Tab-separated table of C-alpha atoms in Angstrom:
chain	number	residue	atom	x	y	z
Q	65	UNK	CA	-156.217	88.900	115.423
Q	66	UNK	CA	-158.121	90.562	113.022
Q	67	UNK	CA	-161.286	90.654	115.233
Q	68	UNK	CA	-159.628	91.655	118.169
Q	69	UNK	CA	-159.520	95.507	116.708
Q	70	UNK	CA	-163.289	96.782	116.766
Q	71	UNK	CA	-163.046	100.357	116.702
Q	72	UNK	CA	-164.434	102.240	119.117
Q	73	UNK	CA	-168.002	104.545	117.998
Q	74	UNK	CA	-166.721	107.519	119.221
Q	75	UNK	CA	-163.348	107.712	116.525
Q	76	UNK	CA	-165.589	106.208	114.019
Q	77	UNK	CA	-167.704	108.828	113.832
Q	78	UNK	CA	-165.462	111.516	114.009
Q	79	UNK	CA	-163.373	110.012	111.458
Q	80	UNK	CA	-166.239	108.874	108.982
Q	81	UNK	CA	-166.552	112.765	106.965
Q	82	UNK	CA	-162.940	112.144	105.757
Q	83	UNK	CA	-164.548	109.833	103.680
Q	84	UNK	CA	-166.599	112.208	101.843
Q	85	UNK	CA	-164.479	115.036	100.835
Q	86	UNK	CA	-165.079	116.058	97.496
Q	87	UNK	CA	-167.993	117.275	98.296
Q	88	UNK	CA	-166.429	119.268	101.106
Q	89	UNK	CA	-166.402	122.876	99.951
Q	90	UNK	CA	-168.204	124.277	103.025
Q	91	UNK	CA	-168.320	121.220	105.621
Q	92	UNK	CA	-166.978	121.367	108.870
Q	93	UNK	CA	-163.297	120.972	109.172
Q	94	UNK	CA	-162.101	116.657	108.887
Q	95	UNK	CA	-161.369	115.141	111.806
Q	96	UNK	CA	-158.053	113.978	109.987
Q	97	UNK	CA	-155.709	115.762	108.209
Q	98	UNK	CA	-156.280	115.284	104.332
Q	99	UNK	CA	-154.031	113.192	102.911
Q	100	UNK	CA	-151.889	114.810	99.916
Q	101	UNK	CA	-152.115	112.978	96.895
Q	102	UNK	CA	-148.901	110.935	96.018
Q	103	UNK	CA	-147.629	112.146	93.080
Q	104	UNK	CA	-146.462	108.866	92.121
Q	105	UNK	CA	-150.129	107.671	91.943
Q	106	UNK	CA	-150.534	110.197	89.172
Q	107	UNK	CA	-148.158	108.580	87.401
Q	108	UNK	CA	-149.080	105.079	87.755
Q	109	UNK	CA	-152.712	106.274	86.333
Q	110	UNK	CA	-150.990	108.512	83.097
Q	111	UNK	CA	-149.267	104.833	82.514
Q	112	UNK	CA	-152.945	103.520	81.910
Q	113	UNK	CA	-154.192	105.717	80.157
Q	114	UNK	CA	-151.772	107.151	78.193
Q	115	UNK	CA	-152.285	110.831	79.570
Q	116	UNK	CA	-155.439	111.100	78.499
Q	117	UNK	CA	-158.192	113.659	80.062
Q	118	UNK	CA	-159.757	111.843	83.019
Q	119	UNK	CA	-163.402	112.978	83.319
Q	120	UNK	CA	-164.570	112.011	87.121
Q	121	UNK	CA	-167.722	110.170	87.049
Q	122	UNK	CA	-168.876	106.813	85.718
Q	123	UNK	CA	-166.800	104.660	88.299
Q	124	UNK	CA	-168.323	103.966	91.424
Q	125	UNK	CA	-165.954	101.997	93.773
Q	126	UNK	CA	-167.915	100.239	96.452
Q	127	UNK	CA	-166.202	98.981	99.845
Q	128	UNK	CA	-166.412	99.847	103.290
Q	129	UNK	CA	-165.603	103.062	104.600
Q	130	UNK	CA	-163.697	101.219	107.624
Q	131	UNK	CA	-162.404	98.255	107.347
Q	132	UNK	CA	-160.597	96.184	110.651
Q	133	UNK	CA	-158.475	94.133	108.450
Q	134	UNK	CA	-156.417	95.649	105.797
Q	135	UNK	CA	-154.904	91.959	104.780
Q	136	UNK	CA	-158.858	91.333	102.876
Q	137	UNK	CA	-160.857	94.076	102.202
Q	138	UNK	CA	-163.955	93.480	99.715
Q	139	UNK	CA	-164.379	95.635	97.106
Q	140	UNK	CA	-166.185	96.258	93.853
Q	141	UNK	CA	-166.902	98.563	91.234
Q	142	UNK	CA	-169.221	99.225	88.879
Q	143	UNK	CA	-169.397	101.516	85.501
Q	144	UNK	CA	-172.528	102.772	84.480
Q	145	UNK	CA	-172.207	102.524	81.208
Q	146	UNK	CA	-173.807	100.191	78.558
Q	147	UNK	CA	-172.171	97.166	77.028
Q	148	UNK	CA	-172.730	97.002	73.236
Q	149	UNK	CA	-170.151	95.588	71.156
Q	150	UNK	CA	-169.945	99.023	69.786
Q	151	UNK	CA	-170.057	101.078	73.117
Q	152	UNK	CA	-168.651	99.370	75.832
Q	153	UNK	CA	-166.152	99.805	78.843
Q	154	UNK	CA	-163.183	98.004	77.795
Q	155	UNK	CA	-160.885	98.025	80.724
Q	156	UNK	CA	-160.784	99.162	84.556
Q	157	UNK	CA	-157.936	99.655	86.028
Q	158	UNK	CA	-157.837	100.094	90.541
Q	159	UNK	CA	-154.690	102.116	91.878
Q	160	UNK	CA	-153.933	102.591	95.554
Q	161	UNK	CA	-152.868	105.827	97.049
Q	162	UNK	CA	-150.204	104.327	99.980
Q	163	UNK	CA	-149.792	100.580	98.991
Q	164	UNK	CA	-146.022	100.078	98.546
Q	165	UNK	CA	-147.202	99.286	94.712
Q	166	UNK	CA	-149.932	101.678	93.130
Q	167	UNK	CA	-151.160	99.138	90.644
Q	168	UNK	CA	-153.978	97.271	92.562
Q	169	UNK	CA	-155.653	94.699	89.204
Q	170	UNK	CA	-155.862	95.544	85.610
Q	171	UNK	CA	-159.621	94.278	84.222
Q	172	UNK	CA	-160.371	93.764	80.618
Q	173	UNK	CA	-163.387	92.734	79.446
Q	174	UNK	CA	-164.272	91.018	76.287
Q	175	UNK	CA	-167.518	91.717	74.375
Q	176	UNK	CA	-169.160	88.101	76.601
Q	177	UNK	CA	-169.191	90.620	79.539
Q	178	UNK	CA	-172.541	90.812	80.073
Q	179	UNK	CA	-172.088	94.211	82.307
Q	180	UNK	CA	-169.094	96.674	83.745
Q	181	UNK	CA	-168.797	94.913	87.798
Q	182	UNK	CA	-165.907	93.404	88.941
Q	183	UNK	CA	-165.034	92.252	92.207
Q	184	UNK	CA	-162.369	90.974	93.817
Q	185	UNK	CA	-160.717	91.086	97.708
Q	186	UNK	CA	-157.249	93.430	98.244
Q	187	UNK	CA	-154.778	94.486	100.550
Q	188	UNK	CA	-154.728	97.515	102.192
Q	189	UNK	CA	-151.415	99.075	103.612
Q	190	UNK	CA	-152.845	101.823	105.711
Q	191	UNK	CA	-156.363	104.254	105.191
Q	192	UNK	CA	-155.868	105.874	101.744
Q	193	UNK	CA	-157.659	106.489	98.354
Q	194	UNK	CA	-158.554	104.112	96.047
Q	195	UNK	CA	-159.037	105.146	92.232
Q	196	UNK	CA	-160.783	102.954	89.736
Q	197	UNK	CA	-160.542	104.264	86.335
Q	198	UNK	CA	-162.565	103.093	83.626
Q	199	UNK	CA	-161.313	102.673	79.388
Q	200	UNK	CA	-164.509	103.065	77.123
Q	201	UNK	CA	-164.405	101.290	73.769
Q	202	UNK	CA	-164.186	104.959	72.311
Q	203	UNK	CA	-161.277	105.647	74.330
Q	204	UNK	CA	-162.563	108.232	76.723
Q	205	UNK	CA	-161.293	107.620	80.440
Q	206	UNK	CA	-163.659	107.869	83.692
Q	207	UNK	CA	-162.435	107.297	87.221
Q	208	UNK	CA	-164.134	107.067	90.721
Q	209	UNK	CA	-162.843	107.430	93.801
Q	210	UNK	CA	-163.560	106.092	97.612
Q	211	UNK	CA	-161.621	106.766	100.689
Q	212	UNK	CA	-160.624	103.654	103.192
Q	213	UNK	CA	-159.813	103.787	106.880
Q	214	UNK	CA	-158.006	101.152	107.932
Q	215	UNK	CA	-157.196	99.826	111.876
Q	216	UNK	CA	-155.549	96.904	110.922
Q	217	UNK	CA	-153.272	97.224	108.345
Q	218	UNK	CA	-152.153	94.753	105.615
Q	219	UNK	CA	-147.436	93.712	105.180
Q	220	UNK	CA	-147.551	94.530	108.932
Q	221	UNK	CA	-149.527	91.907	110.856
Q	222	UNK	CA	-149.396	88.142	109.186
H	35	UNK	CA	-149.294	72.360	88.800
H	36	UNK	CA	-152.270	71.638	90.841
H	37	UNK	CA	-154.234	74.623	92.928
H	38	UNK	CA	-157.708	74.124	94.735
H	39	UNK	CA	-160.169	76.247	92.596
H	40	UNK	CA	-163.888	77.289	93.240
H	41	UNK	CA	-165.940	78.269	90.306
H	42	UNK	CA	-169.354	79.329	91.230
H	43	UNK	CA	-172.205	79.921	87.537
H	44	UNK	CA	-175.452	79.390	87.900
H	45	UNK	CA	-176.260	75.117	87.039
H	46	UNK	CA	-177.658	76.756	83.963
H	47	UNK	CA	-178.363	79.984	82.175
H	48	UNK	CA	-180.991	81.837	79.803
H	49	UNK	CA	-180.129	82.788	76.734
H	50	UNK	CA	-178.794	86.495	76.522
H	51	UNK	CA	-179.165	86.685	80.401
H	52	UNK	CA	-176.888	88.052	82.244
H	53	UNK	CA	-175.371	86.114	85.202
H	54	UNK	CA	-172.565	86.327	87.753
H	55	UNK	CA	-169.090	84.363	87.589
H	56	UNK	CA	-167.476	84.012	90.660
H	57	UNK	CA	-163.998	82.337	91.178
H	58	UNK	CA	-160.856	81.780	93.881
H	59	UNK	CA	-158.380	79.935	93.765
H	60	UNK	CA	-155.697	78.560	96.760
H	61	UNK	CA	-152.723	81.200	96.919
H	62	UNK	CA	-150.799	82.619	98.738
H	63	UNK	CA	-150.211	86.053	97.338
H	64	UNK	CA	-147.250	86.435	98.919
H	65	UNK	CA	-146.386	90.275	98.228
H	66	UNK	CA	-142.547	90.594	98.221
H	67	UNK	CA	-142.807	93.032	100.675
H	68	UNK	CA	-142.752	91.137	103.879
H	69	UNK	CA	-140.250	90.082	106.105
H	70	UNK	CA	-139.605	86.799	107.287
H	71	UNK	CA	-138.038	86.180	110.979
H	72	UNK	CA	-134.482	86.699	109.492
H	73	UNK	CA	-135.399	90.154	108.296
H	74	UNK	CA	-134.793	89.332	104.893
H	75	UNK	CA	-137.905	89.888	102.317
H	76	UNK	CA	-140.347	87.013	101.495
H	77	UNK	CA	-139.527	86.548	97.879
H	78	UNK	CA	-142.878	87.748	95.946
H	79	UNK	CA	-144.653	84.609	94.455
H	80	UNK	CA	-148.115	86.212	92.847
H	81	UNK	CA	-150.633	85.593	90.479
H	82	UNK	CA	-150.224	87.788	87.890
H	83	UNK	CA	-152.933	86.955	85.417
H	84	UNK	CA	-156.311	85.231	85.110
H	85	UNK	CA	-158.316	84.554	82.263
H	86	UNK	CA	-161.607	83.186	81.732
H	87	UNK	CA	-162.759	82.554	78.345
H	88	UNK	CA	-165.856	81.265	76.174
H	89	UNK	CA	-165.503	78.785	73.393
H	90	UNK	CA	-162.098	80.525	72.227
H	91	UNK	CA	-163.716	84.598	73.038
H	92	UNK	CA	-161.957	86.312	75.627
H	93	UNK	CA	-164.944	87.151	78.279
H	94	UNK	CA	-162.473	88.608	81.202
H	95	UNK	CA	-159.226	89.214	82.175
H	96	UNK	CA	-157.256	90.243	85.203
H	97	UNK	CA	-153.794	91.308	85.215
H	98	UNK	CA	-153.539	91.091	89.422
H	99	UNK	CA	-150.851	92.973	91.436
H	100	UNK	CA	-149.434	91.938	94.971
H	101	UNK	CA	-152.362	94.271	96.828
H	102	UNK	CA	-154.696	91.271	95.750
H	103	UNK	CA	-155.489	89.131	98.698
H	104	UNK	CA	-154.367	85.673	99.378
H	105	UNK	CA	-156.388	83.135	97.453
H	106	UNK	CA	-157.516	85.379	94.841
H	107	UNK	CA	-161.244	85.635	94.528
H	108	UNK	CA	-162.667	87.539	91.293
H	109	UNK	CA	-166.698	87.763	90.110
H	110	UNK	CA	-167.779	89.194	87.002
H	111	UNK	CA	-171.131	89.517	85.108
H	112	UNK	CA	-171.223	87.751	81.276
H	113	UNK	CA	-173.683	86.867	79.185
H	114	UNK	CA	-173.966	83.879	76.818
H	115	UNK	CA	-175.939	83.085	73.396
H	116	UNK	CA	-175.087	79.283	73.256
H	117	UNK	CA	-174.036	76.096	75.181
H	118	UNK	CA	-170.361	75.793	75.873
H	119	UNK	CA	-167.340	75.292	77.645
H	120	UNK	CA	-165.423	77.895	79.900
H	121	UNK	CA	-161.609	78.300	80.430
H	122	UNK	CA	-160.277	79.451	83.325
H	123	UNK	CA	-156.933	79.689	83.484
H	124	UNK	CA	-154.084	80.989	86.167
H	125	UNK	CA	-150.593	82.162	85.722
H	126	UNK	CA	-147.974	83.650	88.031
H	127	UNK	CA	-144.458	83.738	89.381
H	128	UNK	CA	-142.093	80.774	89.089
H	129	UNK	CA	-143.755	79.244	86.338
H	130	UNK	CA	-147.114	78.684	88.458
H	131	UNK	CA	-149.710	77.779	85.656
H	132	UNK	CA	-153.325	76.231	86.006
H	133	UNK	CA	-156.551	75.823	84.047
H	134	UNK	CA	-160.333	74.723	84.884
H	135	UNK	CA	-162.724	73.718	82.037
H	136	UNK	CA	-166.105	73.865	83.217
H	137	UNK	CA	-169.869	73.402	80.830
H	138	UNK	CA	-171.912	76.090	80.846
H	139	UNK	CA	-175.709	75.278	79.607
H	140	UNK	CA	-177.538	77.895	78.028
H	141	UNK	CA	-181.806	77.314	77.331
């Protein structure tokens, strides 16, 4: 089932610059319409950290761009920052823009962490943002962002 | 309650070096969201946390959510000054509980 979906070039490419859009100021016009923020995944992230600021930056989520099967999709990140006992990132929390649930995984990581990369395999209802969001032993808060297309989507197909 | 686990560490380590933890176990993950073929929701039956520690220090912990895939796999980088034995241990709905002890050698 799940290989039975390759996407086609053609709607690849047109669709792979809506994965890039924060850089977008003067780039041609997506191929997809942007997808509005949910403002419940603003609130799921203020539960983390506490309404903080969030500084962008840091947080580097790493996973394909388009993914066939939304039921697995591999996917790491990575915070470049040091870990010291005395400067280190203490927790990374993943949220999901258009999962039924925001809250992907909640990381914490004790001072035998020997660096800030976690990975793990998730579900992915439709194509949407993911947000990883980093906790820094001084209690500043990073996130990172990547944008998924999915053509097989996870709750839907067993 | 027994699970099938795979715990991947290198056979052993240097001292102060980092290295990669990798681990899955057998799970359905099944999200509460689902429907079976009477329409009704699946019940949810999750793992909701995982820890892995080192001679009684915390080195990781997860707390997972139902967008985590079935059989829950989870890598992670830590570093180690000393020989010594890791915990791994599982918990989720219904009472589902499991632990792994596994050596690690430092040189």
């Amino acid at each position: 089932m799940a290989t039975g979906f390759a996407a086609e070039p053609a709607a690849v490419r047109a669709l792979q610059p809506a994965a890039v859009p924060a850089l977008g100021t003067a780039a041609a016009p997506a191929a997809v319409p942007a997808l509005e923020p949910a403002p419940s995944l603003n609130a799921a992230i203020r539960a983390f950290t506490g309404g903080a600021t969030l500084r962008p930056g840091k947080v580097l989520v790493q996973v394909a761009p388009l993914v066939d099967n939304g039921n697995t999709v591999p996917l790491s990140v990575v915070v470049d920052h040091p870990m010291r006992p005395d400067h280190h990132v203490a927790a990374i929390a993943l949220f999901s823009e258009r999962n039924p649930q925001h809250e992907v995984a909640n990381f914490q990581l004790g001072l035998c962490s020997a660096a800030a990369r976690v990975s793990t395999r998730i579900r992915l209802a439709t194509s949407q943002k993911l947000v990883a969001v980093a906790r820094l032993s001084d209690g500043a808060f990073w996130y990172g962002e990547a944008e998924v297309i999915v053509t097989l989507s996870a709750c839907i197909e067993d | 309650m027994s699970a099938r686990t795979l715990i991947d560490l290198p056979p052993r380590v240097r001292r102060g070096q980092a290295f990669e933890v990798r681990v899955s176990i057998g799970h359905p993950m099944e999200t509460g969201y689902r429907r079976g073929a009477d329409g009704a929701h699946l019940p949810r039956d999750i793992l909701s946390e995982f820890r892995c520690d080192f001679e009684g220090e915390p080195v990781f912990r997860a707390r997972l959510y139902p967008a985590i895939s079935a059989n829950p796999f989870l890598a992670f980088a830590m570093v180690a000054e000393r020989s010594g034995e890791l915990l791994f241990s599982w918990r989720g709905d219904h009472g589902f509980a499991h632990t792994e002890r596994v050596a690690l050698f430092v040189e």
